[in-house]
Amino acid sequence: MICPKCGQMVPDASKFCQSCGAKLLEASIDEAAGVEKSVQDIVDPPKEEAPVAEAPAQEVADEPAVEEKAEAQASAGAPAAEEKAEAQETAEAPAASAPDVSEAEPAAEMAMAGASTQTMEAPTAENVAAPQMEAGAGAQFAAAGGTAVKKGLPKPALFGIIGGGVFLVAAAITMVIVFLIVGTKETYRLADYTDVKFEGVDGSGTAKASINEDLMVKIAEANGMDLSQFKNKDNIDWGDAMNFASSNFSDIMKIASALQSIQLDLDKKDNLKNGDTVTVTYSFDPEKAKEVKAEFIGDPLTVTVSGLSEVKEVDPFEGLTVSFEGTSPNAYVSYDYKSTEDWGGMIYFTVDRSDGLREGDTVSFRVEGYDENRFVNDYGVRFSQLDKTYTVENVEAFLTENKEIDSAALDIMKQATEEYVKQYFSEASRKDSIKASDISYEGYYFLTNKQTNVWYGVNKVYMVYSATVSSKEKQKKFKPKKVFFPVEYDDVKHLADGNYEINTAYKRILGSTDLRFGYWEVVSGYTDKKVMFDELITADSATYDGVAYDALK
């Protein structure tokens, strides 16, 4: 501010000029503004002053400068007189009523604006009245109850006779002080009340951000309500809180409205991995915050991703049990699936072949119902394989390959064949008519059916023994002759335990020779190996593949 006496700049609110010592202010801002004693003591502590006789407000109008100004205005016409009357009414307005706090801030702003437009000059008859008229025309000045007085007038006069600009600055300061004391705001940094949670697995995690309930509790406390009594661990029991809020419903709803205006935005929400960072930004309605005496600070919050579980690689076939039943080449697959995993019920299996299986065949199982992204996100697992091949084994199996028969099976058939040949010569009329010597093993023919979907006649084994046959009758019917005796065994089966199933109950010797005995009987078998091969192998080649083994090759 400028000293009206010497024109030097002095600090604002100074009471004496530091250059010339002139007294600048002599007023009580607090009393003029109607501030209560308790508040006044804080802003302007009481001090003893010598009593000064209060000059009536009318003296303002009696000042020579004012009268000279009024006469000038009168010469200009009636409008000037009316403006003087308004100025006098404003000057005579009582200073008892305190300003409304809700109007204090705009009033101060207007007063400050008015003050900034004034030019600080030495008081003259021409420049004293004009600033007083401008200030008196403002509603905020009237509300403050200020009375314009000349320098040296006692309290509760607001200011001295320095320009109207000084008067308006003082009024603004008074109302700003009142507003700061009565309408204090609490500041809340939203980042301090933000919860960021990460879910899922490393590489596919998700993030969620929310404002926790502590902010509502704090704002409620600042507004004279205690909601902490309803807080149980991390959450508020809103049933009890709303019962309490019945008498504070309007305030509670204002708080809720302010909180609902807060919007949180994450720069990254999914496909997160441990070590990534996400940033939360905020938007809100400051007016709604102001209604509950709050000021929100929305500085961005950056958080490092952590706690995401590692993706576990699992084999879905661990719970799958596969078995084969029936008899090859008509075996069939059977399977059972059991899993204790959460995702176990989400998958099932398909198989490319289920029946008509030979021992040694393979079947392929495939996992269905599996979605990698879903299983990674929801269960934290990734399947190591989706297909698996199983070999048909450990089943009963008809012999279906043209290869040498295992010695175990061969021994069974050789023993049965030799016994049967001996039995043949010892039965019925043959025991008296013919005899066999040098009974020995020659080999076998192995035939496999070319079709795979048959249930019998899958294979044939012709086990061949030979013997020298001669006539026992008195009148010899034929000379001793080597005869081949093929005995048939059908559907030889290899069992799962390694043994063989060979039906030896129904045996017969195939073929017929020209060696006659008795009245009409002939010796069974073949005397020519080639004829035997043609009848047993070649004649059946359309249906069977046949191979000769051992001495019959």
Coordinates of C-alpha atoms in Angstrom, one line a residue:
M1 CA 0.0 0.0 0.0
I2 CA 1.0 3.7 -0.4
C3 CA 1.4 6.2 2.5
P4 CA -1.1 9.0 1.8
K5 CA 1.3 11.5 3.4
C6 CA 4.7 10.8 1.9
G7 CA 3.7 8.6 -1.0
Q8 CA 6.1 5.8 -0.1
M9 CA 5.2 2.1 -0.4
V10 CA 4.6 0.4 3.0
P11 CA 3.7 -3.3 3.8
D12 CA 0.0 -4.1 3.6
A13 CA -2.0 -3.8 6.9
S14 CA 0.7 -1.5 8.4
K15 CA -0.7 0.9 11.0
F16 CA 2.2 3.4 10.7
C17 CA 4.3 4.5 7.7
Q18 CA 7.9 3.3 8.1
S19 CA 9.2 6.4 6.2
C20 CA 7.3 9.4 7.8
G21 CA 5.6 7.7 10.8
A22 CA 2.1 8.7 9.8
K23 CA -0.6 6.7 11.4
L24 CA -2.4 4.6 8.6
L25 CA -5.1 2.5 10.2
E26 CA -7.2 2.8 13.3
A27 CA -10.1 0.3 13.1
S28 CA -11.3 -3.1 14.3
I29 CA -11.9 -5.4 11.4
D30 CA -13.4 -8.1 13.6
E31 CA -15.9 -5.9 15.4
A32 CA -17.0 -4.2 12.1
A33 CA -17.5 -7.6 10.5
G34 CA -19.5 -8.9 13.5
V35 CA -17.1 -11.8 14.3
E36 CA -17.9 -13.5 17.5
K37 CA -15.6 -12.8 20.5
S38 CA -14.2 -16.4 20.5
V39 CA -13.2 -16.1 16.8
Q40 CA -12.1 -12.5 17.2
D41 CA -9.6 -13.5 19.9
I42 CA -8.0 -15.9 17.6
V43 CA -7.6 -13.5 14.7
D44 CA -7.1 -10.2 16.6
P45 CA -6.2 -10.9 20.3
P46 CA -7.8 -8.3 22.6
K47 CA -5.6 -5.4 23.8
E48 CA -6.4 -2.4 26.0
E49 CA -7.0 0.8 24.3
A50 CA -7.8 4.3 25.7
P51 CA -11.5 5.1 25.4
V52 CA -12.3 7.3 22.5
A53 CA -15.6 9.1 22.1
E54 CA -17.4 7.8 19.2
A55 CA -18.3 10.4 16.6
P56 CA -21.8 10.2 15.2
A57 CA -22.1 8.8 11.8
Q58 CA -23.6 12.1 10.6
E59 CA -20.2 13.7 10.9
V60 CA -19.1 11.9 7.8
A61 CA -21.6 14.0 5.9
D62 CA -20.4 17.2 7.6
E63 CA -16.9 16.9 6.4
P64 CA -15.9 19.9 4.2
A65 CA -14.6 17.7 1.5
V66 CA -17.9 15.8 1.4
E67 CA -20.0 19.1 1.4
E68 CA -17.9 20.5 -1.5
K69 CA -18.3 17.3 -3.4
A70 CA -22.1 17.3 -2.7
E71 CA -22.3 20.9 -4.0
A72 CA -20.5 19.9 -7.2
Q73 CA -22.9 17.0 -7.6
A74 CA -25.9 19.3 -7.0
S75 CA -24.8 21.6 -9.8
A76 CA -24.8 18.5 -12.0
G77 CA -28.4 17.8 -11.3
A78 CA -30.7 15.6 -9.2
P79 CA -29.0 12.3 -9.9
A80 CA -25.9 13.4 -8.0
A81 CA -28.1 14.3 -5.0
E82 CA -29.6 10.8 -5.1
E83 CA -26.2 9.2 -5.2
K84 CA -25.2 11.2 -2.2
A85 CA -28.3 10.1 -0.3
E86 CA -27.5 6.5 -1.1
A87 CA -23.9 7.0 0.1
Q88 CA -25.2 8.5 3.4
E89 CA -27.6 5.6 3.9
T90 CA -24.8 3.2 3.4
A91 CA -22.6 5.0 5.8
E92 CA -25.3 5.0 8.4
A93 CA -26.1 1.3 8.1
P94 CA -25.6 -0.5 11.4
A95 CA -22.5 -2.6 11.9
A96 CA -24.2 -5.2 14.2
S97 CA -25.1 -7.9 11.8
A98 CA -22.4 -10.5 11.0
P99 CA -21.9 -11.6 7.3
D100 CA -23.3 -14.9 6.1
V101 CA -20.4 -17.3 5.7
S102 CA -21.8 -18.7 2.5
E103 CA -21.6 -15.1 1.0
A104 CA -18.2 -14.2 2.6
E105 CA -16.0 -15.7 -0.1
P106 CA -17.7 -14.0 -3.1
A107 CA -18.0 -10.8 -1.2
A108 CA -14.3 -10.8 -0.5
E109 CA -13.6 -11.5 -4.1
M110 CA -15.8 -8.6 -5.2
A111 CA -14.2 -6.3 -2.6
M112 CA -10.8 -7.3 -3.6
A113 CA -11.6 -6.7 -7.2
G114 CA -13.0 -3.3 -6.3
A115 CA -9.9 -2.5 -4.3
S116 CA -7.6 -3.4 -7.1
T117 CA -9.1 -0.8 -9.4
Q118 CA -8.5 2.1 -7.0
T119 CA -5.6 4.6 -7.2
M120 CA -4.0 5.5 -4.0
E121 CA -3.9 9.3 -3.7
A122 CA -3.7 11.9 -1.0
P123 CA -7.3 12.6 0.3
T124 CA -9.0 15.6 -1.3
A125 CA -12.5 16.8 -1.4
E126 CA -12.7 15.3 -4.9
N127 CA -11.3 11.8 -4.3
V128 CA -12.7 10.9 -0.9
A129 CA -16.4 10.7 -1.6
A130 CA -16.1 8.9 -4.9
P131 CA -14.5 5.6 -3.6
Q132 CA -17.0 5.6 -0.7
M133 CA -19.8 5.7 -3.2
E134 CA -18.4 2.8 -5.2
A135 CA -17.9 0.7 -2.1
G136 CA -21.3 1.6 -0.8
A137 CA -22.9 0.5 -4.0
G138 CA -21.8 -3.2 -3.3
A139 CA -24.1 -5.5 -1.5
Q140 CA -21.2 -7.2 0.2
F141 CA -20.0 -4.0 1.7
A142 CA -23.5 -3.2 3.1
A143 CA -23.7 -6.8 4.5
A144 CA -20.4 -6.3 6.3
G145 CA -21.9 -3.3 8.2
G146 CA -19.0 -1.0 7.5
T147 CA -19.1 2.7 8.3
A148 CA -16.9 5.1 6.4
V149 CA -15.1 7.5 8.8
K150 CA -12.3 10.0 8.5
K151 CA -8.8 9.3 9.8
G152 CA -8.6 9.3 13.6
L153 CA -12.2 8.3 14.3
P154 CA -12.6 5.7 17.1
K155 CA -13.7 2.0 16.8
P156 CA -16.1 0.5 15.7
A157 CA -15.3 2.7 12.6
L158 CA -13.8 0.4 10.0
F159 CA -11.1 2.4 8.4
G160 CA -9.7 5.9 8.2
I161 CA -9.9 8.4 5.4
I162 CA -7.5 6.6 3.2
G163 CA -9.0 5.9 -0.2
G164 CA -12.0 3.6 -0.7
G165 CA -9.7 1.0 -2.1
V166 CA -8.1 0.5 1.3
F167 CA -11.6 0.2 2.9
L168 CA -12.6 -2.6 0.4
V169 CA -9.4 -4.6 1.0
A170 CA -10.0 -4.6 4.7
A171 CA -13.6 -5.8 4.2
A172 CA -12.3 -8.6 2.0
I173 CA -9.7 -9.7 4.5
T174 CA -12.4 -9.8 7.3
M175 CA -14.7 -12.0 5.3
V176 CA -11.9 -14.4 4.1
I177 CA -10.8 -14.9 7.7
V178 CA -14.3 -15.7 8.7
F179 CA -14.7 -18.2 5.9
L180 CA -11.4 -19.9 6.6
I181 CA -12.3 -20.4 10.3
V182 CA -15.9 -21.6 9.8
G183 CA -15.7 -23.5 6.5
T184 CA -12.5 -25.5 6.8
K185 CA -12.1 -28.4 4.2
E186 CA -10.5 -31.7 4.8
T187 CA -8.1 -32.9 2.1
Y188 CA -8.1 -36.6 1.1
R189 CA -5.5 -38.2 -1.2
L190 CA -7.5 -40.8 -3.1
A191 CA -4.4 -43.0 -3.6
D192 CA -4.4 -43.5 0.2
Y193 CA -7.8 -45.1 0.0
T194 CA -7.4 -47.2 -3.1
D195 CA -7.3 -51.0 -3.2
V196 CA -5.7 -52.6 -6.2
K197 CA -6.2 -56.4 -6.5
F198 CA -4.6 -58.8 -8.9
E199 CA -6.1 -62.1 -9.8
G200 CA -5.3 -65.0 -12.0
V201 CA -2.0 -66.5 -13.1
D202 CA 1.3 -65.1 -14.2
G203 CA 1.0 -63.8 -17.8
S204 CA -2.8 -63.8 -17.8
G205 CA -3.6 -61.8 -14.6
T206 CA -6.3 -59.2 -14.2
A207 CA -6.3 -56.0 -12.1
K208 CA -9.2 -54.3 -10.3
A209 CA -9.1 -51.0 -8.4
S210 CA -11.7 -49.6 -6.0
I211 CA -12.0 -47.0 -3.2
N212 CA -12.2 -48.7 0.2
E213 CA -14.7 -47.9 2.9
D214 CA -12.1 -46.1 5.1
L215 CA -12.7 -42.9 3.0
M216 CA -16.4 -42.9 3.8
V217 CA -15.6 -43.4 7.5
K218 CA -13.1 -40.5 7.5
I219 CA -15.4 -38.1 5.7
A220 CA -18.3 -39.0 8.0
E221 CA -16.1 -38.3 11.0
A222 CA -15.1 -35.0 9.6
N223 CA -18.8 -34.2 9.3
G224 CA -19.6 -35.2 12.9
M225 CA -20.6 -38.8 12.4
D226 CA -18.8 -41.9 13.6
L227 CA -19.2 -44.9 11.3
S228 CA -16.2 -46.7 12.6
Q229 CA -18.3 -48.3 15.3
F230 CA -20.1 -50.2 12.5
K231 CA -16.9 -51.5 10.9
N232 CA -16.2 -55.2 11.3
K233 CA -12.7 -56.2 10.2
D234 CA -12.5 -54.8 6.6
N235 CA -16.2 -54.0 6.0
I236 CA -18.9 -51.9 7.4
D237 CA -22.1 -53.5 8.7
W238 CA -24.4 -51.4 6.5
G239 CA -27.5 -52.7 8.2
D240 CA -26.5 -51.1 11.5
A241 CA -25.0 -48.1 9.8
M242 CA -28.2 -47.3 7.9
N243 CA -30.2 -47.5 11.1
F244 CA -27.8 -44.9 12.6
A245 CA -28.1 -42.9 9.4
S246 CA -31.8 -42.5 9.7
S247 CA -31.2 -39.3 11.6
N248 CA -28.3 -38.3 9.4
F249 CA -29.7 -39.6 6.1
S250 CA -29.1 -36.4 4.1
D251 CA -25.5 -36.1 5.2
I252 CA -24.9 -39.8 4.5
M253 CA -26.4 -39.5 1.0
K254 CA -24.2 -36.5 0.3
I255 CA -21.1 -38.5 1.3
A256 CA -22.2 -41.4 -0.8
S257 CA -22.9 -39.1 -3.8
A258 CA -19.4 -37.6 -3.4
L259 CA -17.8 -41.1 -3.4
Q260 CA -19.9 -42.3 -6.3
S261 CA -18.6 -39.4 -8.4
I262 CA -15.0 -40.9 -8.1
Q263 CA -14.1 -42.8 -11.2
L264 CA -11.0 -45.0 -11.3
D265 CA -9.3 -46.0 -14.5
L266 CA -6.5 -48.5 -15.0
D267 CA -4.1 -48.2 -17.9
K268 CA -3.7 -52.0 -18.0
K269 CA -6.3 -54.5 -16.7
D270 CA -5.5 -57.9 -18.1
N271 CA -2.8 -60.1 -19.6
L272 CA -0.6 -59.1 -16.6
K273 CA 2.4 -60.8 -15.2
N274 CA 4.3 -60.4 -12.0
G275 CA 6.6 -57.4 -12.1
D276 CA 4.4 -55.4 -14.5
T277 CA 3.2 -52.0 -13.3
V278 CA -0.3 -50.6 -13.6
T279 CA -1.3 -46.9 -13.0
V280 CA -4.6 -45.8 -11.5
T281 CA -6.0 -42.4 -12.6
Y282 CA -8.9 -40.6 -11.0
S283 CA -11.8 -38.3 -12.0
F284 CA -14.4 -36.9 -9.6
D285 CA -16.9 -34.1 -9.0
P286 CA -15.2 -31.4 -6.8
E287 CA -18.5 -29.7 -6.1
K288 CA -20.0 -32.8 -4.6
A289 CA -16.8 -33.2 -2.5
K290 CA -17.2 -29.6 -1.4
E291 CA -20.7 -30.3 -0.1
V292 CA -19.2 -32.6 2.5
K293 CA -16.3 -30.3 3.4
A294 CA -13.9 -32.5 1.4
E295 CA -11.2 -31.8 -1.2
F296 CA -10.0 -34.8 -3.2
I297 CA -6.5 -35.1 -4.5
G298 CA -6.4 -37.4 -7.5
D299 CA -2.7 -37.9 -8.1
P300 CA -2.1 -41.0 -10.2
L301 CA -1.2 -44.2 -8.3
T302 CA 1.3 -46.7 -9.7
V303 CA 1.3 -50.3 -8.4
T304 CA 3.6 -53.3 -9.2
V305 CA 1.8 -56.5 -10.1
S306 CA 2.5 -59.3 -7.6
G307 CA 0.9 -62.4 -6.2
L308 CA -0.1 -64.0 -9.5
S309 CA 0.2 -67.7 -9.4
E310 CA 2.5 -69.6 -11.7
V311 CA 1.0 -71.5 -14.6
K312 CA 1.2 -75.3 -13.8
E313 CA 1.6 -77.7 -16.7
V314 CA -0.4 -80.8 -16.2
D315 CA -1.1 -84.0 -18.2
P316 CA -4.9 -84.5 -18.5
F317 CA -4.5 -88.2 -19.2
E318 CA -3.2 -88.9 -15.7
G319 CA -6.8 -89.5 -14.6
L320 CA -7.7 -91.6 -17.7
T321 CA -7.7 -95.4 -17.4
V322 CA -7.8 -97.3 -20.7
S323 CA -8.4 -101.0 -21.0
F324 CA -9.2 -103.4 -23.8
E325 CA -11.6 -106.3 -23.6
G326 CA -12.9 -109.0 -25.9
T327 CA -10.8 -111.1 -28.3
S328 CA -8.5 -109.8 -31.0
P329 CA -9.3 -109.1 -33.8
N330 CA -12.6 -108.1 -32.3
A331 CA -11.4 -106.5 -29.1
Y332 CA -13.0 -103.2 -28.0
V333 CA -11.7 -100.3 -25.9
S334 CA -13.0 -99.4 -22.4
Y335 CA -12.0 -96.3 -20.4
D336 CA -12.8 -94.5 -17.2
Y337 CA -11.8 -91.0 -16.2
K338 CA -11.5 -89.7 -12.6
S339 CA -10.0 -86.4 -11.5
T340 CA -10.0 -84.5 -8.3
E341 CA -9.0 -81.2 -10.0
D342 CA -11.4 -78.3 -10.3
W343 CA -11.1 -78.4 -14.0
G344 CA -11.7 -82.2 -14.2
G345 CA -15.4 -81.9 -14.9
M346 CA -14.8 -79.5 -17.8
I347 CA -13.2 -82.0 -20.2
Y348 CA -14.1 -85.3 -21.9
F349 CA -12.4 -87.7 -24.3
T350 CA -13.0 -89.0 -27.8
V351 CA -11.3 -92.1 -29.4
D352 CA -10.8 -92.7 -33.1
R353 CA -11.6 -96.4 -32.9
S354 CA -13.6 -98.3 -30.2
D355 CA -14.0 -101.9 -31.5
G356 CA -12.9 -104.3 -34.1
L357 CA -9.4 -104.1 -32.7
R358 CA -6.5 -106.5 -33.1
E359 CA -3.8 -107.0 -30.6
G360 CA -1.1 -104.6 -31.5
D361 CA -3.4 -102.0 -33.0
T362 CA -3.3 -98.5 -31.7
V363 CA -6.1 -96.1 -30.7
S364 CA -5.9 -92.4 -30.2
F365 CA -7.6 -90.5 -27.5
R366 CA -8.2 -86.7 -27.7
V367 CA -9.1 -84.2 -25.0
E368 CA -12.3 -82.2 -25.7
G369 CA -13.7 -79.2 -23.9
Y370 CA -10.3 -77.6 -23.3
D371 CA -9.7 -73.9 -23.9
E372 CA -6.1 -72.9 -23.1
N373 CA -6.9 -69.2 -22.2
R374 CA -9.8 -70.1 -20.0
F375 CA -7.9 -72.9 -18.2
V376 CA -4.9 -70.6 -17.7
N377 CA -7.0 -67.7 -16.4
D378 CA -9.6 -69.7 -14.3
Y379 CA -7.5 -72.7 -13.1
G380 CA -3.9 -71.7 -13.6
V381 CA -3.1 -74.8 -15.6
R382 CA -1.9 -75.6 -19.1
F383 CA -2.2 -79.1 -20.7
S384 CA 1.0 -80.7 -21.7
Q385 CA -0.7 -82.8 -24.4
L386 CA -4.1 -83.1 -26.0
D387 CA -3.7 -86.5 -27.8
K388 CA -2.4 -89.8 -26.6
T389 CA -2.0 -93.2 -28.3
Y390 CA -2.6 -96.5 -26.6
T391 CA -1.7 -99.9 -28.0
V392 CA -4.1 -102.8 -27.9
E393 CA -2.6 -105.3 -25.5
N394 CA -3.3 -107.7 -22.7
V395 CA -6.3 -109.1 -24.4
E396 CA -7.3 -112.5 -25.6
A397 CA -6.2 -112.8 -29.2
F398 CA -6.9 -115.2 -32.0
L399 CA -3.7 -115.9 -33.9
T400 CA -4.0 -113.7 -36.9
E401 CA -0.5 -113.4 -38.3
N402 CA 1.2 -115.8 -40.7
K403 CA 4.2 -116.5 -38.6
E404 CA 5.6 -119.3 -36.6
I405 CA 3.4 -120.3 -33.7
D406 CA 4.9 -120.0 -30.2
S407 CA 6.4 -123.2 -29.0
A408 CA 4.0 -123.3 -26.1
A409 CA 1.0 -123.5 -28.4
L410 CA 2.8 -125.7 -30.8
D411 CA 3.6 -128.3 -28.1
I412 CA 0.0 -128.4 -27.1
M413 CA -1.2 -129.2 -30.6
K414 CA 1.7 -131.6 -31.3
Q415 CA 0.9 -133.7 -28.2
A416 CA -2.8 -133.7 -29.0
T417 CA -2.2 -134.7 -32.6
E418 CA 0.2 -137.5 -31.8
E419 CA -2.3 -139.0 -29.3
Y420 CA -5.1 -138.6 -31.8
V421 CA -3.2 -140.5 -34.6
K422 CA -2.5 -143.3 -32.2
Q423 CA -6.1 -143.3 -31.1
Y424 CA -7.2 -143.5 -34.7
F425 CA -5.5 -146.8 -35.3
S426 CA -6.7 -148.3 -32.1
E427 CA -10.4 -147.8 -32.6
A428 CA -13.2 -149.8 -34.2
S429 CA -12.3 -152.1 -37.1
R430 CA -9.0 -150.2 -37.7
K431 CA -7.3 -151.9 -34.8
D432 CA -7.7 -155.3 -36.5
S433 CA -7.2 -154.2 -40.1
I434 CA -4.4 -151.7 -40.2
K435 CA -1.5 -150.6 -38.1
A436 CA 0.8 -147.6 -38.0
S437 CA 4.5 -147.5 -37.3
D438 CA 7.1 -144.8 -37.1
I439 CA 4.6 -142.1 -36.1
S440 CA 6.4 -138.7 -36.3
Y441 CA 5.9 -135.0 -36.5
E442 CA 6.2 -133.4 -40.0
G443 CA 5.1 -129.8 -39.6
Y444 CA 2.0 -127.6 -39.8
Y445 CA 0.0 -125.3 -42.1
F446 CA -1.1 -122.0 -40.6
L447 CA -4.1 -120.2 -42.2
T448 CA -5.4 -116.8 -41.2
N449 CA -8.7 -115.3 -42.3
K450 CA -8.4 -112.4 -44.7
Q451 CA -11.4 -110.7 -43.1
T452 CA -11.0 -109.0 -39.7
N453 CA -14.6 -108.6 -38.7
V454 CA -15.3 -112.3 -38.3
W455 CA -16.1 -113.9 -34.9
Y456 CA -15.1 -117.5 -35.8
G457 CA -13.0 -119.2 -38.4
V458 CA -10.4 -116.5 -37.7
N459 CA -7.6 -119.0 -38.0
K460 CA -6.9 -122.7 -38.8
V461 CA -3.9 -124.9 -37.9
Y462 CA -3.3 -128.1 -39.6
M463 CA -0.9 -130.1 -37.5
V464 CA 0.6 -132.9 -39.6
Y465 CA 2.0 -136.2 -38.4
S466 CA 3.1 -139.1 -40.6
A467 CA 3.2 -142.9 -40.1
T468 CA 3.9 -146.0 -42.1
V469 CA 0.6 -147.8 -42.5
S470 CA 0.3 -151.4 -43.3
S471 CA -2.5 -154.0 -43.6
K472 CA -3.1 -156.4 -40.8
E473 CA -5.6 -158.6 -42.6
K474 CA -4.7 -162.2 -43.6
Q475 CA -5.0 -161.2 -47.1
K476 CA -3.0 -158.0 -47.3
K477 CA -5.0 -155.3 -49.0
F478 CA -2.1 -152.9 -49.7
K479 CA 1.6 -152.6 -49.2
P480 CA 3.1 -150.5 -46.4
K481 CA 2.8 -146.9 -47.3
K482 CA 3.8 -143.5 -45.7
V483 CA 0.7 -141.5 -44.9
F484 CA 0.4 -137.9 -43.8
F485 CA -2.2 -137.2 -41.1
P486 CA -3.3 -133.5 -40.9
V487 CA -5.4 -132.8 -37.8
E488 CA -7.4 -129.5 -37.8
Y489 CA -7.5 -127.0 -34.9
D490 CA -9.8 -123.9 -35.3
D491 CA -9.5 -120.4 -33.7
V492 CA -6.4 -120.9 -31.7
K493 CA -6.4 -118.1 -29.1
H494 CA -3.7 -116.5 -27.1
L495 CA -4.8 -115.5 -23.6
A496 CA -4.0 -112.4 -21.7
D497 CA -2.0 -114.4 -19.1
G498 CA 0.3 -115.8 -21.8
N499 CA -1.4 -119.1 -22.2
Y500 CA -3.3 -120.5 -25.2
E501 CA -6.8 -121.6 -25.7
I502 CA -6.9 -124.5 -28.1
N503 CA -10.0 -126.6 -28.6
T504 CA -8.8 -130.2 -28.8
A505 CA -12.2 -131.8 -28.0
Y506 CA -13.3 -132.0 -31.6
K507 CA -10.5 -133.3 -33.8
R508 CA -10.5 -135.1 -37.1
I509 CA -8.0 -136.2 -39.7
L510 CA -8.4 -134.5 -43.0
G511 CA -8.1 -136.2 -46.4
S512 CA -8.5 -139.7 -47.8
T513 CA -6.1 -142.2 -49.3
D514 CA -6.7 -145.1 -51.7
L515 CA -5.6 -147.6 -49.1
R516 CA -8.6 -149.8 -48.5
F517 CA -9.3 -152.3 -45.7
G518 CA -12.3 -154.2 -44.5
Y519 CA -15.3 -154.1 -46.8
W520 CA -15.5 -150.4 -47.8
E521 CA -13.2 -148.4 -45.5
V522 CA -10.1 -146.4 -46.5
V523 CA -7.2 -145.0 -44.5
S524 CA -7.6 -141.2 -43.8
G525 CA -4.9 -138.7 -44.7
Y526 CA -2.7 -138.1 -47.7
T527 CA -0.1 -140.1 -49.4
D528 CA 1.0 -137.2 -51.5
K529 CA 2.2 -133.9 -49.9
K530 CA 1.4 -131.8 -53.0
V531 CA -2.2 -133.0 -53.1
M532 CA -2.4 -132.3 -49.4
F533 CA -1.1 -128.7 -49.9
D534 CA -3.5 -128.1 -52.8
E535 CA -6.5 -129.3 -50.9
L536 CA -5.8 -127.6 -47.6
I537 CA -4.1 -124.4 -48.7
T538 CA -4.6 -123.6 -52.3
A539 CA -8.3 -124.5 -52.4
D540 CA -9.0 -122.1 -49.5
S541 CA -6.8 -119.2 -50.7
A542 CA -9.8 -116.9 -51.4
T543 CA -10.6 -116.8 -47.8
Y544 CA -7.4 -117.6 -46.0
D545 CA -3.7 -116.8 -46.3
G546 CA -1.8 -120.1 -45.7
V547 CA 1.8 -120.9 -45.0
A548 CA 3.6 -124.2 -44.4
Y549 CA 6.1 -124.6 -41.7
D550 CA 8.8 -127.0 -40.7
A551 CA 9.3 -130.1 -42.9
L552 CA 6.2 -129.2 -44.9
K553 CA 7.8 -126.1 -46.4

